Each structure stands twice: as structure tokens, then as C-alpha cells.
C-alpha positions as a printed NumPy array, in Angstrom:
array([[106.56 , 193.207, 173.669],
       [108.003, 195.943, 176.576],
       [107.795, 199.243, 175.132],
       [110.119, 201.118, 174.428],
       [110.365, 204.459, 176.784],
       [112.204, 207.524, 176.111],
       [115.221, 207.327, 177.637],
       [115.226, 209.883, 180.871],
       [119.004, 211.187, 182.616],
       [118.093, 210.465, 186.054],
       [116.482, 207.695, 186.71 ],
       [115.626, 206.47 , 190.417],
       [114.428, 203.662, 191.912],
       [112.056, 203.723, 195.246],
       [110.195, 206.578, 196.173],
       [110.528, 207.322, 199.731],
       [112.237, 209.694, 201.95 ],
       [115.851, 209.057, 200.282],
       [114.207, 208.267, 196.248],
       [112.279, 211.167, 196.365],
       [114.464, 213.432, 197.901],
       [116.838, 212.688, 195.536],
       [115.07 , 213.012, 192.665],
       [113.673, 216.668, 193.809],
       [117.32 , 217.929, 194.435],
       [117.887, 216.725, 191.167],
       [115.002, 217.601, 189.273],
       [115.598, 221.033, 191.069],
       [119.539, 221.418, 189.704],
       [117.735, 221.17 , 185.897],
       [117.781, 217.272, 185.652],
       [115.594, 215.615, 183.411],
       [114.648, 213.042, 186.073],
       [111.72 , 209.765, 185.876],
       [110.943, 208.455, 189.494],
       [109.241, 204.496, 189.643],
       [107.758, 203.526, 192.821],
       [105.292, 200.382, 193.576],
       [102.493, 202.765, 195.235],
       [100.83 , 205.459, 193.642],
       [101.94 , 208.21 , 195.2  ],
       [105.746, 209.168, 196.397],
       [106.17 , 208.321, 199.727],
       [107.463, 205.101, 200.688],
       [107.636, 203.148, 203.836],
       [108.311, 205.051, 206.028],
       [105.1  , 207.403, 205.575],
       [102.508, 204.383, 204.36 ],
       [104.112, 201.89 , 206.588],
       [106.612, 203.098, 208.92 ],
       [106.955, 206.718, 210.429],
       [104.477, 208.593, 210.294],
       [101.916, 205.892, 211.116],
       [103.422, 204.521, 213.686],
       [104.171, 208.375, 214.89 ],
       [100.228, 209.186, 214.826],
       [ 98.859, 206.436, 216.963],
       [101.603, 206.518, 219.561],
       [100.614, 209.978, 219.632],
       [ 97.1  , 208.327, 220.262],
       [ 98.621, 206.768, 222.526],
       [ 99.81 , 209.536, 224.638],
       [ 96.864, 211.189, 225.106],
       [ 95.317, 208.073, 225.895],
       [ 97.813, 207.461, 229.332],
       [ 98.152, 211.793, 229.44 ],
       [ 94.673, 211.236, 230.417],
       [ 95.019, 208.625, 232.689],
       [ 97.481, 210.397, 234.315],
       [ 95.886, 213.454, 234.896],
       [ 93.716, 212.357, 238.211],
       [ 97.707, 213.605, 239.586],
       [ 96.732, 216.662, 238.818],
       [ 92.654, 216.817, 240.434],
       [ 92.145, 216.242, 236.932],
       [ 89.445, 213.564, 235.856],
       [ 88.366, 211.542, 232.819],
       [ 85.935, 208.432, 231.868],
       [ 87.489, 206.149, 230.305],
       [ 88.168, 206.269, 227.204],
       [ 85.871, 205.237, 223.979],
       [ 88.008, 203.779, 221.373],
       [ 86.4  , 204.103, 217.874],
       [ 89.019, 201.69 , 216.016],
       [ 87.773, 202.421, 212.285],
       [ 87.678, 206.216, 212.724],
       [ 90.986, 206.291, 214.337],
       [ 92.377, 203.854, 211.245],
       [ 90.184, 206.239, 209.091],
       [ 92.449, 209.612, 210.941],
       [ 95.127, 208.069, 210.418],
       [ 95.016, 207.379, 206.764],
       [ 93.928, 210.767, 206.128],
       [ 96.893, 211.709, 208.109],
       [ 99.228, 209.318, 205.369],
       [ 96.958, 210.815, 202.472],
       [ 97.319, 214.205, 203.306],
       [101.324, 213.445, 203.062],
       [101.001, 211.044, 199.868],
       [ 99.432, 213.668, 198.482],
       [101.302, 216.655, 199.441],
       [104.435, 215.225, 198.049],
       [102.751, 213.934, 194.495],
       [101.96 , 217.837, 194.072],
       [105.959, 218.739, 194.528],
       [106.913, 215.634, 192.198],
       [104.019, 216.813, 189.536],
       [105.144, 221.301, 190.044],
       [109.504, 219.869, 189.572],
       [107.813, 218.023, 185.826],
       [108.883, 214.512, 187.165],
       [107.6  , 211.843, 185.008],
       [106.141, 209.786, 188.02 ],
       [106.296, 205.656, 186.934],
       [103.864, 203.179, 188.954],
       [105.532, 200.217, 188.53 ],
       [107.459, 197.213, 190.02 ],
       [111.494, 197.884, 188.394],
       [113.399, 195.466, 187.619],
       [117.379, 196.814, 185.976],
       [118.347, 193.697, 182.963],
       [121.261, 196.051, 182.194],
       [123.352, 198.616, 183.048],
       [121.119, 201.497, 181.861],
       [118.156, 199.64 , 180.907],
       [115.326, 199.185, 183.485],
       [112.231, 196.745, 182.971],
       [109.179, 198.765, 184.85 ],
       [106.117, 196.021, 185.601],
       [103.117, 199.086, 185.588],
       [100.355, 197.417, 187.891],
       [ 98.099, 197.35 , 184.571],
       [100.31 , 194.231, 183.461],
       [101.684, 195.848, 181.058],
       [105.869, 195.688, 180.832],
       [107.841, 198.817, 179.479],
       [111.794, 199.458, 178.84 ],
       [112.88 , 202.651, 180.368],
       [116.471, 203.511, 178.831],
       [118.61 , 205.74 , 181.339],
       [122.017, 207.784, 182.133],
       [122.304, 207.68 , 185.845],
       [120.87 , 205.524, 188.254],
       [119.769, 206.264, 191.778],
       [118.637, 202.683, 194.019],
       [116.183, 203.744, 196.279],
       [114.768, 200.968, 197.338],
       [114.995, 200.013, 201.118],
       [114.006, 197.669, 203.877],
       [111.371, 195.278, 204.564],
       [110.648, 193.399, 208.151],
       [112.914, 190.47 , 208.985],
       [111.278, 186.958, 210.37 ],
       [113.162, 184.52 , 211.684],
       [113.211, 181.61 , 209.312],
       [111.976, 179.18 , 211.862],
       [109.135, 181.559, 212.992],
       [108.352, 182.133, 210.219],
       [104.274, 181.547, 209.707],
       [101.588, 181.938, 206.491],
       [ 98.76 , 182.755, 209.403],
       [ 96.781, 185.709, 209.449],
       [ 97.768, 185.533, 213.508],
       [101.387, 186.752, 213.138],
       [102.583, 190.332, 212.144],
       [105.12 , 192.564, 211.057],
       [105.141, 195.405, 211.563],
       [103.712, 196.802, 208.438],
       [100.83 , 194.535, 209.924],
       [100.141, 195.891, 212.823],
       [ 99.957, 199.301, 211.78 ],
       [ 97.41 , 198.035, 209.82 ],
       [ 95.039, 198.298, 212.769],
       [ 92.643, 195.769, 211.822],
       [ 91.78 , 195.061, 215.855],
       [ 93.239, 195.408, 218.856],
       [ 94.027, 191.602, 220.107],
       [ 93.25 , 190.778, 223.689],
       [ 96.268, 189.257, 223.881],
       [100.052, 190.441, 222.196],
       [103.189, 188.847, 222.111],
       [105.781, 191.415, 221.21 ],
       [109.32 , 189.838, 220.232],
       [111.998, 191.703, 220.235],
       [112.808, 195.199, 222.128],
       [114.067, 197.454, 219.958],
       [112.609, 200.04 , 218.645],
       [109.613, 198.96 , 216.226],
       [109.163, 196.217, 218.964],
       [108.725, 198.889, 221.999],
       [106.953, 201.808, 220.15 ],
       [104.086, 199.366, 218.191],
       [103.478, 197.875, 221.744],
       [103.242, 201.315, 223.19 ],
       [100.318, 201.667, 221.275],
       [ 98.169, 198.304, 221.268],
       [ 99.026, 198.821, 225.357],
       [ 97.499, 201.917, 225.44 ],
       [ 94.341, 200.904, 223.076],
       [ 93.465, 197.772, 225.347],
       [ 95.743, 194.556, 224.806],
       [ 97.674, 193.03 , 227.204],
       [101.244, 193.668, 225.926],
       [103.644, 190.819, 226.764],
       [107.322, 191.661, 224.701],
       [110.376, 188.735, 225.166],
       [113.959, 189.754, 224.082],
       [116.623, 187.034, 223.853],
       [119.055, 190.115, 224.938],
       [119.84 , 191.544, 228.132],
       [118.067, 194.028, 227.977],
       [116.261, 196.086, 225.536],
       [117.647, 198.42 , 223.058],
       [120.666, 197.066, 222.742],
       [123.128, 199.843, 220.954],
       [121.658, 202.918, 224.433],
       [123.472, 203.308, 226.436],
       [122.131, 202.03 , 230.147],
       [121.247, 204.909, 232.131],
       [119.058, 206.424, 229.04 ],
       [116.802, 203.375, 228.851],
       [115.87 , 202.541, 232.98 ],
       [113.632, 205.565, 233.381],
       [112.181, 203.96 , 229.547],
       [112.506, 200.829, 231.284],
       [110.607, 201.27 , 234.762],
       [107.847, 203.197, 232.716],
       [106.94 , 199.979, 230.605],
       [107.411, 197.901, 233.613],
       [104.142, 199.622, 234.207],
       [103.069, 200.175, 230.517],
       [103.277, 195.964, 229.847],
       [102.257, 192.804, 231.216],
       [105.315, 191.942, 231.572],
       [108.633, 192.089, 230.129],
       [111.574, 189.178, 229.477],
       [114.448, 189.883, 228.689],
       [117.383, 186.422, 228.187],
       [114.344, 184.897, 226.2  ],
       [113.574, 183.299, 222.988],
       [111.095, 182.557, 220.812],
       [111.404, 178.398, 219.642],
       [108.134, 177.58 , 218.247],
       [105.557, 179.017, 216.993],
       [101.927, 177.243, 216.016],
       [ 98.576, 178.094, 214.811],
       [ 95.906, 176.677, 217.616],
       [ 92.813, 177.962, 217.474],
       [ 91.488, 181.351, 217.168],
       [ 95.967, 181.787, 218.022],
       [ 98.878, 181.206, 218.255],
       [100.788, 179.015, 220.466],
       [104.407, 179.756, 221.544],
       [106.718, 177.741, 223.302],
       [109.752, 180.213, 225.081],
       [113.577, 179.944, 226.67 ],
       [114.986, 180.957, 229.011],
       [118.407, 181.512, 230.035],
       [118.71 , 178.262, 231.771],
       [117.252, 176.779, 228.816],
       [114.033, 176.283, 230.984],
       [110.801, 176.259, 228.466],
       [107.794, 177.406, 228.375],
       [104.23 , 177.305, 226.587],
       [101.246, 180.431, 226.25 ],
       [ 98.81 , 180.988, 224.288],
       [ 98.577, 184.383, 222.014],
       [ 95.8  , 186.136, 219.995],
       [ 98.539, 187.781, 217.899],
       [102.337, 187.433, 217.504],
       [104.405, 190.76 , 216.434],
       [107.614, 189.827, 215.187],
       [109.883, 193.087, 215.704],
       [113.638, 191.529, 215.688],
       [114.452, 194.105, 212.603],
       [114.902, 194.372, 208.814],
       [116.122, 193.401, 205.858],
       [117.917, 195.731, 202.222],
       [115.246, 195.671, 199.605],
       [118.731, 194.416, 197.801],
       [117.236, 191.342, 196.223],
       [115.446, 191.258, 192.998],
       [116.697, 194.615, 191.196],
       [118.142, 193.238, 188.444],
       [122.021, 193.458, 190.685],
       [123.399, 190.566, 189.429],
       [122.442, 190.833, 186.058],
       [124.646, 194.468, 185.943],
       [127.079, 193.601, 188.5  ],
       [126.801, 195.496, 191.296],
       [128.108, 194.634, 194.168],
       [126.961, 193.511, 197.565],
       [128.274, 193.158, 201.505],
       [128.266, 190.244, 203.526],
       [124.866, 191.71 , 205.034],
       [123.399, 192.117, 201.675],
       [123.659, 196.111, 201.335],
       [125.297, 197.615, 198.202],
       [128.532, 198.609, 198.489],
       [128.868, 202.679, 197.683],
       [131.488, 205.427, 198.389],
       [130.806, 208.136, 200.208],
       [129.153, 209.476, 196.746],
       [126.993, 207.333, 197.15 ],
       [128.515, 205.869, 193.685],
       [127.741, 201.374, 193.484],
       [131.206, 200.079, 191.759],
       [129.402, 201.351, 188.283],
       [129.556, 204.155, 188.973],
       [126.811, 206.022, 186.639],
       [124.919, 203.827, 189.05 ],
       [124.071, 205.281, 192.9  ],
       [121.948, 204.123, 196.024],
       [121.114, 205.269, 198.913],
       [119.196, 204.654, 202.342],
       [118.375, 201.836, 203.92 ],
       [119.863, 199.486, 201.116],
       [122.882, 201.261, 201.279],
       [123.73 , 200.26 , 204.808],
       [122.822, 201.297, 208.178],
       [121.709, 203.08 , 209.944],
       [118.011, 202.628, 208.496],
       [116.893, 205.681, 209.166],
       [114.784, 208.035, 206.677],
       [116.495, 211.037, 208.02 ],
       [119.435, 209.277, 206.861],
       [118.659, 208.14 , 203.191],
       [117.247, 212.25 , 202.207],
       [120.373, 213.3  , 203.111],
       [122.17 , 210.521, 200.879],
       [119.867, 210.998, 198.402],
       [120.442, 215.207, 198.332],
       [124.838, 214.022, 198.235],
       [123.738, 211.55 , 194.861],
       [121.295, 213.783, 192.984],
       [124.512, 217.073, 193.541],
       [127.046, 214.17 , 192.702],
       [125.204, 213.124, 189.771],
       [124.751, 217.292, 188.635],
       [128.291, 217.822, 189.039],
       [128.742, 219.226, 192.204],
       [131.772, 217.747, 194.504],
       [130.073, 216.498, 198.048],
       [130.77 , 213.749, 199.625],
       [128.04 , 211.982, 202.29 ],
       [130.41 , 212.255, 205.313],
       [128.359, 213.75 , 208.324],
       [129.788, 213.209, 212.024],
       [126.79 , 212.322, 213.795],
       [123.657, 210.755, 212.361],
       [120.408, 211.226, 215.352],
       [118.463, 208.165, 216.478],
       [115.087, 208.532, 218.461],
       [113.194, 205.72 , 219.927],
       [109.193, 207.309, 219.786],
       [108.243, 205.701, 222.712],
       [106.827, 207.083, 226.018],
       [109.583, 208.664, 227.358],
       [111.287, 209.548, 224.1  ],
       [115.276, 207.736, 224.123],
       [116.958, 210.117, 221.641],
       [120.855, 209.917, 221.027],
       [124.062, 211.381, 218.485],
       [127.366, 211.188, 218.701],
       [130.023, 208.934, 220.72 ],
       [127.71 , 207.259, 223.316],
       [129.846, 206.409, 226.645],
       [129.574, 202.531, 225.923],
       [131.171, 202.89 , 222.909],
       [133.618, 205.447, 224.236],
       [135.113, 202.788, 226.991],
       [135.299, 199.97 , 224.337],
       [137.837, 202.301, 222.653],
       [139.375, 203.866, 225.745],
       [138.447, 206.92 , 225.012],
       [139.491, 209.753, 227.613],
       [136.082, 211.628, 228.124],
       [133.873, 214.023, 230.344],
       [130.603, 212.812, 231.046],
       [127.75 , 215.38 , 232.711],
       [124.67 , 213.698, 233.839],
       [121.195, 216.903, 234.052],
       [118.308, 215.212, 236.019],
       [115.057, 216.303, 235.49 ],
       [114.037, 216.368, 238.664],
       [115.888, 219.214, 238.761],
       [114.013, 220.504, 235.908],
       [111.208, 222.738, 236.291],
       [109.631, 222.913, 233.205],
       [109.638, 218.517, 233.272],
       [108.193, 218.907, 236.792],
       [105.524, 221.036, 235.646],
       [104.57 , 218.62 , 233.368],
       [104.791, 216.526, 235.424],
       [107.156, 213.981, 233.429],
       [110.552, 214.732, 235.658],
       [111.594, 210.822, 235.114],
       [113.939, 212.291, 231.945],
       [118.209, 212.898, 231.698],
       [120.209, 214.986, 229.647],
       [123.804, 213.788, 228.652],
       [126.691, 215.196, 226.935],
       [129.769, 212.997, 226.308],
       [133.377, 215.456, 226.049],
       [136.736, 215.004, 224.822],
       [138.671, 215.409, 228.144],
       [141.318, 217.436, 227.389],
       [138.971, 220.208, 225.174],
       [135.629, 219.546, 225.904],
       [134.752, 219.272, 222.423],
       [131.167, 217.54 , 222.489],
       [131.058, 214.217, 221.109],
       [127.616, 212.358, 221.942],
       [124.05 , 213.312, 223.987],
       [122.046, 211.464, 225.101],
       [118.564, 212.222, 226.155],
       [115.522, 210.938, 227.645],
       [112.118, 212.631, 228.546],
       [109.02 , 213.893, 227.073],
       [110.242, 215.558, 223.752],
       [113.35 , 213.724, 223.566],
       [113.714, 213.223, 219.709],
       [113.294, 217.409, 219.353],
       [115.721, 218.584, 221.94 ],
       [118.538, 216.512, 220.661],
       [118.914, 218.335, 216.94 ],
       [120.879, 220.631, 218.953],
       [123.455, 217.728, 220.332],
       [123.85 , 217.452, 216.381],
       [124.752, 220.813, 215.58 ],
       [126.912, 220.952, 218.784],
       [128.927, 218.074, 217.519],
       [128.91 , 218.999, 213.596],
       [130.519, 222.587, 214.588],
       [133.136, 220.849, 216.924],
       [131.089, 223.371, 219.814],
       [133.005, 222.535, 223.583],
       [130.964, 222.306, 226.417],
       [130.802, 226.141, 227.354],
       [129.725, 227.243, 223.876],
       [126.137, 225.05 , 225.14 ],
       [127.004, 226.577, 228.499],
       [127.048, 230.266, 227.246],
       [124.763, 230.224, 224.479],
       [121.179, 231.445, 226.844],
       [118.506, 229.103, 226.821],
       [115.046, 230.16 , 227.896],
       [113.389, 229.52 , 230.531],
       [111.189, 227.429, 231.788],
       [111.898, 224.383, 229.004],
       [113.309, 221.407, 228.956],
       [116.261, 222.692, 225.601],
       [117.421, 223.933, 229.623],
       [118.809, 220.288, 230.412],
       [121.408, 220.703, 227.919],
       [122.591, 223.957, 228.997],
       [122.799, 222.65 , 232.664],
       [124.633, 219.701, 231.36 ],
       [127.005, 221.218, 229.655],
       [127.317, 222.98 , 233.27 ],
       [128.711, 219.655, 234.546],
       [131.375, 219.222, 232.038],
       [132.788, 221.796, 234.14 ],
       [132.138, 220.886, 237.537],
       [129.376, 222.504, 238.353],
       [126.103, 223.73 , 237.855],
       [123.137, 225.347, 239.221],
       [120.334, 223.215, 239.846],
       [122.842, 219.913, 241.066],
       [125.445, 220.24 , 243.819],
       [128.51 , 218.537, 243.369],
       [130.964, 219.252, 245.963],
       [134.169, 219.842, 246.37 ],
       [136.402, 217.001, 246.041],
       [140.153, 217.32 , 248.695]])
């Protein structure tokens, strides 16, 4: 028989970047909060099996590659000796420190944290299955659903095999395969493929579409694609996986190119990285009458309310983009709405970063979308070959671009490809959110020599001039 728990004012189901942010904010606003998650500490997929461990391993990959490339500066290092178990322990130590820190912050806020799996049984009660097998029922006044997402495996590629990986299995770092196939040329496939290539795998990438990172402007992709041609053994675009069959100590894959020609190849491991799907099933939505859209995302309004006003949904389960920082801000909004504040989730832009080497980052309007919408825009590109800082780093392949309204020169979009692009893009986000013009960026003095100067120089280019790029006058 299920044990009845004391009623909570705010229930948060899921303790990822959206869920724990919602719980922390609600507690800070004086609300009584219960946070439920399957893990022992807050953090969610992002911290345990996503953003954080992948970035730790990408840092290692970059160190390995920089050591190899140091010969260009007159420095020579012996080939790195990789202790896989020590590397894995370091990655898990990073995760452990962060999750322990979140647990401490949760306790300091007097949040009731319960480890278990939650399932709504009616609009005001949650059934919790604890890790010890015991069941309890938690009544609540308000609920914030933050159940996240999981890797998507196409049905025709689903196979029970130790040789078939999703992103979570790849991040477990159990072994470094000799020959790895990455299915999917999106950010997950390229990031994890880069890690294993640096660790010594022969990495092959296949992508159905005619480009990597399909949502990104082509000019931002080119510098990355050129570098990845040397990082990966092969990149095959307009190629799909027809079938996967287990064979001995690996997998046999049938591939089909754009002309319909099929080929067969063996791999030690195959990583399926074709996207993620929301965790909107198995949590009791139907029992409560909570509505979903055609992609299985929970429908929400600007306050992040579902069709039941006391139940909210945030993060991956509530729609794209599936990004941790978007979930965090949604969680804060939901908590503030419950506390009675008049707020909505209405960002002008949400930045995105691909943490490959070089990184690719963008925010706001893309040039591709501007063309599709027939918008009159001005576009300025500043090549990093003209950046003193980029040259001093030996990484001049980058580029910074700014997209502005043609009439007002208000900044509508920013794109950056290059080392540290993810750290540089925030200035673009602020520019868009504040409605600044290219002149505002141009007149803001940037420190020299830095990569941030490339934003100032790109802004100068909107008016036709840039100190370090000569453009002859027409006419």
C-alpha cells in the first residue's frame, strides 16, 4: 500500500537544469518545494550524461590536438599516453563535484528532495516509486514538469547490442573502439566523434542531409568542416543507414548514397546521434488530461502553464530548442509565476553553441532565415585571418558575422565560428536583447588583442568600413 506524504506547495518533477533552477527559485521566493528525480542528486541528464561530461572530454580532446599541433610553433611533445580509467575517473569527479554542490544548495534552501520515479495519478497527486521499491503518494498544489528528453533511435536501427551506442553510452567511456561510425552530423555526433577521434578511434560520419549542422548558416560551417576533414577518417553526406546487423565483435552496416547505391561496411561500434525526444510519456499526462503537440512536446503558454493552470512544463519536454540554458530560464519564469509575479518567457533570442574544435555559436536571426523570410538585411563578416589574437593562437580559420536590419542597422543576429566562440556569443545575445545597433557595438571599445574585437570589427563592416579589412569604394 502506498504511503501518503504531506502535501507540498510546489512539486518539481525532474532535477535537470530546468527543474533544479525552478525549485531553487521557488524556494528563494518563499514557497515550500519538493523536488523529485531518479538520480541521487540534482543535475539531470545535462550534468550526469550530457553537457558537462561531454565538455570535459572535449577539453581533453583539444589538449591532445594542441599538443600535436604545437610543432608548428617549434615545440615537440611525444605522443600522449592515454590512461582511459584515469580519464574516466576525472570526468566522473567533475560530475560528482557539481552534483554534490547542487545537493548542498538544495539542502540549504530546505527543499525536500526525493529520489524516485514520479507518475501523475490525477491533477493534484504524484505517485513516487522509490529506489527501495516502496511507493508513496505526494499531494501538491502546483506542479512543474521538467522531465527532459532522451536519445532518439529510429525504429529500423534499434538493436539490442553492446556495440550500438547512444550519447549516454558513448559518454560512459568504457573503451576506445578502433573503428567508430557516427550516424548523424548534428552537434551531438560531431562533438562525440571529435572526442573519440582524439582518443585514437578511426571515426566515420554519415549524414542524410547535404550538410553538417543543418540549422547553421553554411559560411559558419565551412571552417569547421575543413578541420573535421582532417579529424575524421571520412564524412559522407547525403548518405543513410539502411540496416544494422550484429556480426561477431562488431556491427555490419549497409549504407545508401544519394544515387541509391548501397555498400556494406563493418565497424566496432556505432553511435546513433540523430536527435532526442521528449520524456512526455509514462508520467501520467493522459490521466490528467494534459495536452501534447504532434511532436510529443507538452503544450505550454508564455507563462509555461499547460492547459491545466496549476501545472507547468519547462525545458526539453516543453519544446525546442532543447538547450539547458533555455530550460533554466523557463524554470525561473514558472517559479515566479507561481509566486504571483507578472512575468512571461519571451526571449528575443536563445544562443546555441556547438562545442567542436573550432566551436560554432549563433543567436538571433540567421542569414538563411532572413533570405527565406525575404527580409532586407545587411551582413558583415570579419575573417579571423585579420585578427592579431587569432594569429597569435595559431587559429585564424574563424569568422565573426553580424546580421542587421537594412534600414535601422539594429542587430538581429550574430554568428561566430572559431576558438572560444561559445564564450564570445553572449555579447551578441545582449546586443539583440537590448535592441542595439551596429554603431553601438562599433563604438564600444574592446580590449586589444582579443577575439572579442572581432565583434567590434564586424560591426564596423556594417557601415562599409573596418580598420583591418579593406573594402574599396564603389563607383
